[in-house]
Coordinates of N, CA, C and O in Angstrom, one line a residue:
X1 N -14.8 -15.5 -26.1 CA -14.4 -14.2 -25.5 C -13.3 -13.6 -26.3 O -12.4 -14.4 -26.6
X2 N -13.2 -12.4 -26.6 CA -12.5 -11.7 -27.1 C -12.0 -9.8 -26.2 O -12.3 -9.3 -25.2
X3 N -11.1 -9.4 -27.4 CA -10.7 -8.3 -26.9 C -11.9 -7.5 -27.8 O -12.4 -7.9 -28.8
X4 N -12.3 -6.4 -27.3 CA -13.8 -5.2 -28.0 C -13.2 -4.5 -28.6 O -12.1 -4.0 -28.3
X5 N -13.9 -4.3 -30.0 CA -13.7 -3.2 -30.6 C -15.0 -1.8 -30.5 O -15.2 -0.7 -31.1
X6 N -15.7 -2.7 -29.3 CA -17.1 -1.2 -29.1 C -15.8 -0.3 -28.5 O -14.7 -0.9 -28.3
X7 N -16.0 0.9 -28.4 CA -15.5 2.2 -27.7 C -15.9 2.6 -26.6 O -15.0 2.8 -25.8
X8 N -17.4 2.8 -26.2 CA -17.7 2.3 -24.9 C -17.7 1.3 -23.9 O -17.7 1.6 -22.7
X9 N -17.5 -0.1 -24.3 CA -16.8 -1.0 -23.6 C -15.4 -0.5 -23.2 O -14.8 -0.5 -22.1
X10 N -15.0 -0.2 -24.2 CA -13.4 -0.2 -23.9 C -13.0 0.9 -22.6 O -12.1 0.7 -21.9
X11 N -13.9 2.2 -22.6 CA -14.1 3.4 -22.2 C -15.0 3.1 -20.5 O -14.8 3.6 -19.4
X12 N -15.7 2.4 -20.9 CA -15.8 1.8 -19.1 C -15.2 1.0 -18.7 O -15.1 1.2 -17.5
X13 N -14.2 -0.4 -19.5 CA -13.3 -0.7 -18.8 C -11.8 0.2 -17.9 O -11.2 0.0 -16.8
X14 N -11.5 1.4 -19.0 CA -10.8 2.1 -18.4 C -11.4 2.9 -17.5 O -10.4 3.0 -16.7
X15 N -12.0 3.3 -17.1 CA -12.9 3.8 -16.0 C -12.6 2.9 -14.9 O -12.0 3.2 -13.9
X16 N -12.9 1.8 -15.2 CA -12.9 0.8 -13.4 C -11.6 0.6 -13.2 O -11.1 0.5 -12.1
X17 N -10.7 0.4 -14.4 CA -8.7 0.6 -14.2 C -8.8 1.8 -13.3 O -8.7 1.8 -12.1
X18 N -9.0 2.8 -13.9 CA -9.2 3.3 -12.9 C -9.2 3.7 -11.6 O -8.4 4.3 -10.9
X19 N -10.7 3.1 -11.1 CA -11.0 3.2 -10.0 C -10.5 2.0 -9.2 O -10.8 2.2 -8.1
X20 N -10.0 1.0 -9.5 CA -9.5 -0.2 -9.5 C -7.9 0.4 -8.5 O -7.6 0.3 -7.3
X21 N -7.2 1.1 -9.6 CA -6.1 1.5 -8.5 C -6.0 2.1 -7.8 O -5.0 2.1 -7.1
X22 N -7.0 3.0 -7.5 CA -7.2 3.6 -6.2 C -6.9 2.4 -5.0 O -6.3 2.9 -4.0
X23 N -7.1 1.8 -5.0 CA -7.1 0.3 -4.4 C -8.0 1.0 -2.9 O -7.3 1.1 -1.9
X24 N -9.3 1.3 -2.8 CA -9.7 1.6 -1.6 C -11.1 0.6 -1.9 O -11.4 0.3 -3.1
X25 N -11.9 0.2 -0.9 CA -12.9 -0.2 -1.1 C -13.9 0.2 -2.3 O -14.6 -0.4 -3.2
X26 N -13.7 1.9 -1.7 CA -15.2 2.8 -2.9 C -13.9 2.7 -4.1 O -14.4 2.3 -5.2
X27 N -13.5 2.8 -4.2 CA -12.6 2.4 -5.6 C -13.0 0.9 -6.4 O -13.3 0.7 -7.6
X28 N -12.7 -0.2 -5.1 CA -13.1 -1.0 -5.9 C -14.5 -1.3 -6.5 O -14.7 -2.0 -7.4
X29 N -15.8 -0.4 -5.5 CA -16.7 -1.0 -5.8 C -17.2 0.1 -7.1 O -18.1 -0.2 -7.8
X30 N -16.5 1.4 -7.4 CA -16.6 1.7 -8.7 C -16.2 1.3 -9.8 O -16.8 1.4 -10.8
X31 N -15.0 0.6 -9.5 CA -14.4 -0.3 -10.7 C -15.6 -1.9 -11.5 O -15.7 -2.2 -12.7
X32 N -16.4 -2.6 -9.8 CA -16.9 -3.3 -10.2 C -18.0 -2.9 -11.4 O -18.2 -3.5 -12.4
X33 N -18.5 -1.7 -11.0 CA -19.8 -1.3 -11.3 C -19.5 -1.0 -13.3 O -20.1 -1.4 -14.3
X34 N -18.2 0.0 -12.9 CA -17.2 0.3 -14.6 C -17.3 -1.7 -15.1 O -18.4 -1.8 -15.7
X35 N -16.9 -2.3 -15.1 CA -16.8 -3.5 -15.1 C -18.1 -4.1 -15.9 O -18.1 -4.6 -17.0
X36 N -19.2 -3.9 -14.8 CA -20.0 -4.6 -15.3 C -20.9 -3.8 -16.7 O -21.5 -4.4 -17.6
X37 N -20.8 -2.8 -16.5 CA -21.3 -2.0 -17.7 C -20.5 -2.0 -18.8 O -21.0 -1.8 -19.9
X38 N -18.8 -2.4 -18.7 CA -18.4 -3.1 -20.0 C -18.5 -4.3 -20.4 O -18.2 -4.6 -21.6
X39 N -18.9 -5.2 -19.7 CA -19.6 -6.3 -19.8 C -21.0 -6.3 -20.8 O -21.1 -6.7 -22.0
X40 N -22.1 -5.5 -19.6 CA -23.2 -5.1 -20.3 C -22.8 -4.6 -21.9 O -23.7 -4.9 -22.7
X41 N -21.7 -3.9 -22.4 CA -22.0 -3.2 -23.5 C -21.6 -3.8 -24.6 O -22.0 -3.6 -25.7
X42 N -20.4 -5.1 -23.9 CA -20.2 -6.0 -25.0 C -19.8 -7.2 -24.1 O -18.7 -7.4 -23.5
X43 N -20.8 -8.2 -24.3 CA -20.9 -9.3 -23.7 C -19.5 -10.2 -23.8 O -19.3 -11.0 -22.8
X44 N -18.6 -10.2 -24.8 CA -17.5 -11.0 -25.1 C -16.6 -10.4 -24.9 O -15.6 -10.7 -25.3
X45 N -16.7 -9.3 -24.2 CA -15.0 -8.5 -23.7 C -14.1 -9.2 -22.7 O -13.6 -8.4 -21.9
X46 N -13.7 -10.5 -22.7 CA -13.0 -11.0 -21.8 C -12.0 -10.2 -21.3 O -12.2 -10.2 -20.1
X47 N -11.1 -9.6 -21.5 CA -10.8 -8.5 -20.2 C -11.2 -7.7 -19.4 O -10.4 -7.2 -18.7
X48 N -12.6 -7.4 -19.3 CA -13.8 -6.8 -18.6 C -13.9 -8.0 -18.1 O -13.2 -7.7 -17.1
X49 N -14.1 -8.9 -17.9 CA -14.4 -10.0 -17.0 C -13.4 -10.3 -16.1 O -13.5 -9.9 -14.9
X50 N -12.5 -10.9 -16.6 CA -10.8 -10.6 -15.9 C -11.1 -10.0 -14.8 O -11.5 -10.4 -13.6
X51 N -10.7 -8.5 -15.6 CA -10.7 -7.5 -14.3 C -12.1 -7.7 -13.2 O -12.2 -7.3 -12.1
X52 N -13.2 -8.5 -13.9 CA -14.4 -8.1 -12.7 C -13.8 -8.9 -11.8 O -13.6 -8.5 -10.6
X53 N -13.4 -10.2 -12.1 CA -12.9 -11.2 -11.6 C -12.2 -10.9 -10.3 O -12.7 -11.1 -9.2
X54 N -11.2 -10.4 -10.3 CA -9.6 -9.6 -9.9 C -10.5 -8.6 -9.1 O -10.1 -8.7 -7.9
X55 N -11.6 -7.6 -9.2 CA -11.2 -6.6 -8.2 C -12.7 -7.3 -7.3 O -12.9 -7.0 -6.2
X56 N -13.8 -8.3 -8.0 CA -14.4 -8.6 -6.9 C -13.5 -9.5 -5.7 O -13.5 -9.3 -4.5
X57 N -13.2 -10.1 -6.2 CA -12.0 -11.5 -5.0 C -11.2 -10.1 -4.2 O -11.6 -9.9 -3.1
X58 N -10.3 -9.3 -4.6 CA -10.0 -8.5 -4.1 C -11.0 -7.4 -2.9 O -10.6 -7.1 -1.8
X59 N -12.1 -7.1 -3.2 CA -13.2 -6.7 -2.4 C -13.4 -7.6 -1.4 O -13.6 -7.2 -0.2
X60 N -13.4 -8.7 -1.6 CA -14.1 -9.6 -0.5 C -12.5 -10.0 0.1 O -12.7 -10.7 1.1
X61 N -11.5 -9.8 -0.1 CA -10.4 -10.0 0.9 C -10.5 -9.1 2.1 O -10.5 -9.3 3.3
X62 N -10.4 -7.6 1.2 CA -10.4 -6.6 1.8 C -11.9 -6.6 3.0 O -11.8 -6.4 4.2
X63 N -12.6 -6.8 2.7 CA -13.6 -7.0 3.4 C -13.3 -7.8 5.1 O -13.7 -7.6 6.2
X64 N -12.4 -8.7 4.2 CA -12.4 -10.0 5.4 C -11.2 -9.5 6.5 O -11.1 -9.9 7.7
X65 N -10.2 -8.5 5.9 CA -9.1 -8.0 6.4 C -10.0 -6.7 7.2 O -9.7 -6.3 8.3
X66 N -10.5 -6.4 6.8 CA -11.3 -5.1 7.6 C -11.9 -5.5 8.7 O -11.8 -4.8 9.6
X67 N -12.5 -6.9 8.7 CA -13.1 -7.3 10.2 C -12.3 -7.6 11.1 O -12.4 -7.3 12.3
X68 N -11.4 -8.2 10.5 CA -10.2 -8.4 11.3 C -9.8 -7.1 11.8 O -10.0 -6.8 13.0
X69 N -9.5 -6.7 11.4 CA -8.3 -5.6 12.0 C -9.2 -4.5 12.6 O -8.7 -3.5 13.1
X70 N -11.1 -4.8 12.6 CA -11.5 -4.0 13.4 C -11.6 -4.8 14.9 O -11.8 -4.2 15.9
X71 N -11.3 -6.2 14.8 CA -11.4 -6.8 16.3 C -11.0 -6.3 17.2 O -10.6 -5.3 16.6
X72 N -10.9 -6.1 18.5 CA -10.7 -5.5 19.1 C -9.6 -6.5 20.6 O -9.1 -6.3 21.7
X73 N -9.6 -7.3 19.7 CA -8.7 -8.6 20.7 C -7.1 -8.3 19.9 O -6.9 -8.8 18.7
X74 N -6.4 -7.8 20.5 CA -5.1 -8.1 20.0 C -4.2 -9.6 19.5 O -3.7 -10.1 20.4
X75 N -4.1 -10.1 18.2 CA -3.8 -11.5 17.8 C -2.9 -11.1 16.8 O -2.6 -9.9 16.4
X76 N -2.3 -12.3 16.5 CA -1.5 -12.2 15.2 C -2.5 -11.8 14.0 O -2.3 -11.0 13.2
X77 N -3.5 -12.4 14.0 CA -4.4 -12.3 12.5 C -4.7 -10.8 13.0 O -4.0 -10.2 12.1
X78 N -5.1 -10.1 13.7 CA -5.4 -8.9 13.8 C -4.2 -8.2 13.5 O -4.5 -7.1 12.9
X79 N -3.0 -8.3 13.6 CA -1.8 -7.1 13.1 C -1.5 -7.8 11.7 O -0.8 -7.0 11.1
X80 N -1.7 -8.7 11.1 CA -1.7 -9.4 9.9 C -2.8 -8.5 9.6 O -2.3 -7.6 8.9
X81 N -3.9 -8.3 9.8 CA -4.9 -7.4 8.9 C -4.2 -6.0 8.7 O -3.9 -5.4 7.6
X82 N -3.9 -5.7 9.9 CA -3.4 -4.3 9.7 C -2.5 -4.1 8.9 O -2.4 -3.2 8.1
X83 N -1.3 -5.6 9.1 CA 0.3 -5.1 7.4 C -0.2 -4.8 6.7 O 0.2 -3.8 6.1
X84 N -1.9 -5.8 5.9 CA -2.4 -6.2 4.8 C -2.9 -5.0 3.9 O -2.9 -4.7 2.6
X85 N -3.3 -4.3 5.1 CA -4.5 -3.3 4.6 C -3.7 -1.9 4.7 O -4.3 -0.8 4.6
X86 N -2.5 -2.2 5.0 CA -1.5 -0.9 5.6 C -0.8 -0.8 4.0 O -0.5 0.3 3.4
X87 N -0.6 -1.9 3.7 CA 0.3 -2.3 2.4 C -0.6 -1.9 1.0 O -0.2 -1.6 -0.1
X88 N -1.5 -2.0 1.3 CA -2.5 -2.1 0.0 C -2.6 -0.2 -0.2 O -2.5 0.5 -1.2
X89 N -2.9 0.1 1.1 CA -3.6 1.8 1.5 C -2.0 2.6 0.6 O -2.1 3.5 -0.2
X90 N -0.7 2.1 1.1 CA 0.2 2.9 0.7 C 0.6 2.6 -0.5 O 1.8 2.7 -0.9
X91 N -0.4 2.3 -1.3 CA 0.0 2.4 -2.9 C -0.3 3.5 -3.6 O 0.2 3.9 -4.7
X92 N -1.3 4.2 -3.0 CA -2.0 5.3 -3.1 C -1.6 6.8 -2.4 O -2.0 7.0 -1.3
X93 N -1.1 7.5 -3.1 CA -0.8 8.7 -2.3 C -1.6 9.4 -1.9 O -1.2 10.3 -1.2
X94 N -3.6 9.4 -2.3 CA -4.4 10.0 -1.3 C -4.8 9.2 0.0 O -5.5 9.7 0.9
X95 N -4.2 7.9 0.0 CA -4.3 6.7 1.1 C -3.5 6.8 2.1 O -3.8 6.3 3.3
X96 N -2.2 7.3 1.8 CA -1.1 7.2 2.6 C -1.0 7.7 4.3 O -0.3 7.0 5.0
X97 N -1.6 8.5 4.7 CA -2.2 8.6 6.0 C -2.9 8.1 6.5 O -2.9 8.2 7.8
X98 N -4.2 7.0 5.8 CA -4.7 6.0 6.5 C -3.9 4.7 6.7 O -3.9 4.0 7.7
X99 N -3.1 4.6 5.3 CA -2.0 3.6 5.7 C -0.6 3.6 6.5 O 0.2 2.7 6.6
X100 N -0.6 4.8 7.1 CA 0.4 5.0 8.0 C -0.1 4.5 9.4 O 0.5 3.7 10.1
X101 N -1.4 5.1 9.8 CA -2.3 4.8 10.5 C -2.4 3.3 10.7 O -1.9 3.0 11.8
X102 N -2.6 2.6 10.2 CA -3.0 0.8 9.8 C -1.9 0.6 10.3 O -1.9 0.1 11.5
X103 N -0.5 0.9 9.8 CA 0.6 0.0 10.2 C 1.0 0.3 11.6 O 1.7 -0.6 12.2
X104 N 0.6 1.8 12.3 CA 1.0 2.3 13.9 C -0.1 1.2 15.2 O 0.1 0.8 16.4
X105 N -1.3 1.0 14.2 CA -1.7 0.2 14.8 C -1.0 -1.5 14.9 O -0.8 -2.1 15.9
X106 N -0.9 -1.7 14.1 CA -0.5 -3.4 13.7 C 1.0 -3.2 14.2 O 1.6 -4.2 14.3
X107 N 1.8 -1.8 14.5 CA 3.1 -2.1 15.5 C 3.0 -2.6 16.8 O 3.7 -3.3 17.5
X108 N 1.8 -1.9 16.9 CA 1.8 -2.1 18.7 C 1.2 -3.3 19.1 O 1.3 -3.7 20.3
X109 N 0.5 -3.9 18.2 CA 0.4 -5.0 18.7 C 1.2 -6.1 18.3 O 0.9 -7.1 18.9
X110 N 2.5 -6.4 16.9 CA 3.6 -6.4 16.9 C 4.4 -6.1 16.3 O 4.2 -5.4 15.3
X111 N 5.4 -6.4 16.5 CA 6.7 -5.3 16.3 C 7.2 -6.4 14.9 O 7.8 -7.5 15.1
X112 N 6.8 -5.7 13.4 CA 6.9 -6.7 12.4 C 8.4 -5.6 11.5 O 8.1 -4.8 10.6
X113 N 9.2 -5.6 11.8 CA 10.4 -4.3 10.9 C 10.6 -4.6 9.6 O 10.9 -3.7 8.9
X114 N 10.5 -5.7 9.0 CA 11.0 -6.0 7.8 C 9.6 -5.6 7.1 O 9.6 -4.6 6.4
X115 N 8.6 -6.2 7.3 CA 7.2 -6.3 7.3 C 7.0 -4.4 6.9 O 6.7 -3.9 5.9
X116 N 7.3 -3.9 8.1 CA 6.9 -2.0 7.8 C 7.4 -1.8 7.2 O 7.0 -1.3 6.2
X117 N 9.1 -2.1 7.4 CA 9.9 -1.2 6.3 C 9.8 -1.0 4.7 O 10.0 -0.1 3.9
X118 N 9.2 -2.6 4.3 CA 8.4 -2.7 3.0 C 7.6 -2.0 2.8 O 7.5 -1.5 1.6
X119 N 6.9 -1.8 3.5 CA 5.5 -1.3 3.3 C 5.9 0.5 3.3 O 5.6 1.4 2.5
X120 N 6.5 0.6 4.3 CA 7.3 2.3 4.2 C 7.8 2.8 3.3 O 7.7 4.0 3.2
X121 N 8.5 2.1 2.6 CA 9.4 1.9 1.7 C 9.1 2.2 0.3 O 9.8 2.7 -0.6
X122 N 7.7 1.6 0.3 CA 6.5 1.6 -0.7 C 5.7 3.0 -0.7 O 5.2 3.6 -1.6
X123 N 5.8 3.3 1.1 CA 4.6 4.7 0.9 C 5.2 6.0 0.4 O 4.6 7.0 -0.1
X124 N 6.9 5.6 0.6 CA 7.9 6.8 0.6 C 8.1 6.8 -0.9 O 8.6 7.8 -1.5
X125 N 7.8 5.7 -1.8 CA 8.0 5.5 -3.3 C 6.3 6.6 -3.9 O 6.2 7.2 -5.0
X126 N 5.3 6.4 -2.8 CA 3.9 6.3 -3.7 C 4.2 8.0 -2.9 O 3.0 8.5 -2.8
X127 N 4.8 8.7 -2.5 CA 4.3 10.1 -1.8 C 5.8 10.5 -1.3 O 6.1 10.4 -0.2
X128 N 6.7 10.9 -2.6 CA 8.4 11.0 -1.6 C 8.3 12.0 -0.8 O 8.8 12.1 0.3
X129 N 7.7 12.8 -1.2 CA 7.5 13.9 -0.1 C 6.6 14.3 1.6 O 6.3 15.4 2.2
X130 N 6.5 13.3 2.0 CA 5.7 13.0 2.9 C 6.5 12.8 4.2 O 7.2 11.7 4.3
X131 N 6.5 13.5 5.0 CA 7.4 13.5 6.4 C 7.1 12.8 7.1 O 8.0 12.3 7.8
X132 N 5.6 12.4 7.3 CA 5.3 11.4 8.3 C 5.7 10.1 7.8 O 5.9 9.2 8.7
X133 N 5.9 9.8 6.4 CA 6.3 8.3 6.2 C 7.9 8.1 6.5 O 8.5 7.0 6.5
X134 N 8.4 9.2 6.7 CA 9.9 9.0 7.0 C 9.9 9.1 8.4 O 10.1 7.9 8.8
X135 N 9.7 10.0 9.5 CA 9.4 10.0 10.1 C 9.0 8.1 11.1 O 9.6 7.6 12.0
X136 N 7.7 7.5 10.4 CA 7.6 6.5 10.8 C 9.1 5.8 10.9 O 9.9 5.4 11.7
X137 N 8.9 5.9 9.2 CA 10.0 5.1 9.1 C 11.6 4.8 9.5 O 12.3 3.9 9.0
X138 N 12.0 5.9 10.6 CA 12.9 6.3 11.2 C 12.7 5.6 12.4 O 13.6 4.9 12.8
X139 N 11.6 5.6 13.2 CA 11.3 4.8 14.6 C 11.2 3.4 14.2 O 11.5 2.7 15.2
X140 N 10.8 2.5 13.2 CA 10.7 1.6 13.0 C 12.6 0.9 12.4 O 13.0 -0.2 12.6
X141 N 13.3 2.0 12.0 CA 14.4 1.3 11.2 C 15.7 1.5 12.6 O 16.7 0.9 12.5
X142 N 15.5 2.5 13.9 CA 16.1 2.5 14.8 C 15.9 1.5 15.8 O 16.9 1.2 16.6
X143 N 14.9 1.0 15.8 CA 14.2 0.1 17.1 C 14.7 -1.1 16.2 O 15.1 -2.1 16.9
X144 N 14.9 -1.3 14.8 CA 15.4 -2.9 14.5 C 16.3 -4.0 14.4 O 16.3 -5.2 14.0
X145 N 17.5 -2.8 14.9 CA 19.0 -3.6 14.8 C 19.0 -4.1 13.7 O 19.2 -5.3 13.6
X146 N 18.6 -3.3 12.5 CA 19.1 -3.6 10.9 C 19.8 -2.4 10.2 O 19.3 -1.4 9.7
X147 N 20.9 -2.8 10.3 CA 21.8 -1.3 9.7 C 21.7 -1.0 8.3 O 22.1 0.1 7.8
X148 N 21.0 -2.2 7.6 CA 20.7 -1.5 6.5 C 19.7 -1.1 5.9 O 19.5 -0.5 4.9
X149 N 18.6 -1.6 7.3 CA 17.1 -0.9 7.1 C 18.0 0.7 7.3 O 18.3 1.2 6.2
X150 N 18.3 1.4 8.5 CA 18.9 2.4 8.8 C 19.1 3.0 8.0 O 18.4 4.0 7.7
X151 N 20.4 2.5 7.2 CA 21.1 2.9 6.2 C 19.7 3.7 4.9 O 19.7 4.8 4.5
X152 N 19.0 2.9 4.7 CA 17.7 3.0 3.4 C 17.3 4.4 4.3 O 17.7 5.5 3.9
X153 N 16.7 4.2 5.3 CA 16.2 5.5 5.7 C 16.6 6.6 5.9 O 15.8 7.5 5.8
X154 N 18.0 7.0 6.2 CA 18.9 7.9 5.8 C 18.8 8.4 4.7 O 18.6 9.6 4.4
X155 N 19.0 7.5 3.8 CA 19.4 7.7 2.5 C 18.2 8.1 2.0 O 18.6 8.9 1.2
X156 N 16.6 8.2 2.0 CA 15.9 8.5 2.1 C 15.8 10.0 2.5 O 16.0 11.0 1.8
X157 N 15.6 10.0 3.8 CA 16.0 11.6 4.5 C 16.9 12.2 4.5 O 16.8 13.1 5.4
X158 N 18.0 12.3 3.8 CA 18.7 13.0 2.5 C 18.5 13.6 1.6 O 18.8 14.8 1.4
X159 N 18.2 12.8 0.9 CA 17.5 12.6 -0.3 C 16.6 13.8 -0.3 O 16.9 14.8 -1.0
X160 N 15.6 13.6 0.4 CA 14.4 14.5 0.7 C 14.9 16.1 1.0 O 14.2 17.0 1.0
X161 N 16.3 16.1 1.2 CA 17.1 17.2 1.7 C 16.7 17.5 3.4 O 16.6 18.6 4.0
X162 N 16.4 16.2 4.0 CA 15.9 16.6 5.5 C 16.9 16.2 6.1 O 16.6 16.3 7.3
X163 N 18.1 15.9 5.9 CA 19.3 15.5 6.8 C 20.3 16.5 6.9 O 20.8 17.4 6.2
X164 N 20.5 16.2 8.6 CA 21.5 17.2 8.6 C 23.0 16.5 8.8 O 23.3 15.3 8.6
X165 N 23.9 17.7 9.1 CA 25.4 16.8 8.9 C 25.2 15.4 9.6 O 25.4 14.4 8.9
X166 N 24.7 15.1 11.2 CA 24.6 14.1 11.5 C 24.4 12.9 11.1 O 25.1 11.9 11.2
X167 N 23.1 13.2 10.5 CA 22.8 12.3 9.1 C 23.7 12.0 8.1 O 23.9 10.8 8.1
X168 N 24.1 12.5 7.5 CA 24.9 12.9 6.2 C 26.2 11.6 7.4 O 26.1 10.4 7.1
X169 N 27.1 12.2 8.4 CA 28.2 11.3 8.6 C 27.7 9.4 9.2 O 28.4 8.4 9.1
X170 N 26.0 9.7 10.0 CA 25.9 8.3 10.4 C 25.9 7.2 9.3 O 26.3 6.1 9.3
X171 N 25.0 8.2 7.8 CA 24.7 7.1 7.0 C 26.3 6.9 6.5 O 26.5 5.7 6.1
X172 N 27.1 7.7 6.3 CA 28.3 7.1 6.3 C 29.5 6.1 6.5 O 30.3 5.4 6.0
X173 N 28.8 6.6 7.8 CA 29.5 5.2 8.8 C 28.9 4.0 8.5 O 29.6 3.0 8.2
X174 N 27.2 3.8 8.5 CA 27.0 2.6 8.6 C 27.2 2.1 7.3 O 27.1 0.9 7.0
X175 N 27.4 3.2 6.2 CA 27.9 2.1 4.8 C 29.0 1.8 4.9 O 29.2 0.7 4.5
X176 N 29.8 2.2 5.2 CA 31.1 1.7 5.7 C 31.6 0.4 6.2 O 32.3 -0.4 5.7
X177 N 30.8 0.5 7.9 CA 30.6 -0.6 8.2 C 29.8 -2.4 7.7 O 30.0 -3.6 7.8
X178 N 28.9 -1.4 6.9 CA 27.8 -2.6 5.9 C 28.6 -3.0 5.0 O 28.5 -4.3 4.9
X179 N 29.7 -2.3 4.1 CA 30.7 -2.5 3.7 C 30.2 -2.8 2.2 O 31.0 -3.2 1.3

C-alpha cells in the first residue's frame, strides 16, 4: 500500500473528505461511495482505505446511536445517543439546528451541563452567529450553578454584540468573583 500518484484517485478521495465532514449520515454514505471508487482507480492507495475504514465504523455507530435515541423509553443510553449525535450534528453549520434539537431532547431526559455546554460551545465555534445556540446555551449555563460555564456564555453574548449593560456588569462580577 502506498500514497497515489493517479489524479483521479487522489480527486475522489478528496471528494469523500469531503463529504466525510459533513459528518451526517448522507455525507458519510457519499464519502464511502468517493472512497471506494478511489480504491477502484488505484487499488494501493492506502489512504483511501484508511479513510473507508474511519467513515464506514463511523456509519455504523451513527447508525446504532440513531436507534437509540429513536427509542421511545427514556434511559441513560437514550440521552447518551442524543449528547452523541447532538455533538457530531454541531460540527457542521448546516447541522446546527438539528443538533440543537438532539441535545433539547437528551436535556429533558437528563440534565447533562458540562456535557451541553461542550457541545454548545462547539456549535457557537461551528456557526458564531447563531442566536439559538446562545440562547440554548444561556438556559443550560443558568440552571448549572457553574459560574464559569456563565461566565463563557456572557462572554459569548457579547461578543456577538447581544449584551446589554446587564450583561456587560454580571459578566463582570462573576469574573471577579471566579477571580
Amino acid at each position: 500500500l502506498k500514497s497515489t500518484a493517479s489524479l483521479p484517485a487522489y480527486q475522489a478521495y478528496l471528494r469523500g473528505r469531503k463529504a466525510y465532514l459533513l459528518f451526517t449520515p448522507e455525507g458519510f454514505a457519499a464519502a464511502i461511495k468517493e472512497y471506494q471508487q478511489a480504491i477502484k482507480t488505484d487499488p494501493r492507495y492506502a489512504l483511501a482505505y484508511a479513510s473507508l475504514g474511519d467513515t464506514e465504523g463511523q456509519t455504523r455507530a451513527l447508525d446504532e446511536l440513531a436507534a437509540l435515541a429513536g427509542d421511545d423509553e427514556p434511559s441513560p443510553q437514550r440521552a447518551d445517543a442524543l449528547y452523541r449525535l447532538a455533538q457530531v450534528q454541531a460540527q457542521s453549520p448546516e447541522m446546527i439546528g438539528r443538533a440543537l434539537e438532539l441535545l433539547e431532547r437528551g436535556l429533558r431526559i437528563e440534565m447533562r451541563h458540562q456535557h451541553a455546554a461542550q457541545i454548545l460551545r462547539q456549535a457557537a465555534a461551528a456557526a458564531p452567529q447563531n442566536r439559538q445556540v446562545l440562547d440554548l446555551y444561556e438556559r443550560v449555563a443558568r440552571v448549572s450553578s457553574d459560574p464559569a460555564m456563565l461566565l463563557d456564555y456572557l462572554e459569548r453574548r457579547i461578543a456577538q454584540g447581544g449584551g446589554d449593560d446587564e450583561s456587560v456588569k454580571e459578566a463582570a462580577e462573576l469574573a471577579v468573583r471566579i477571580g
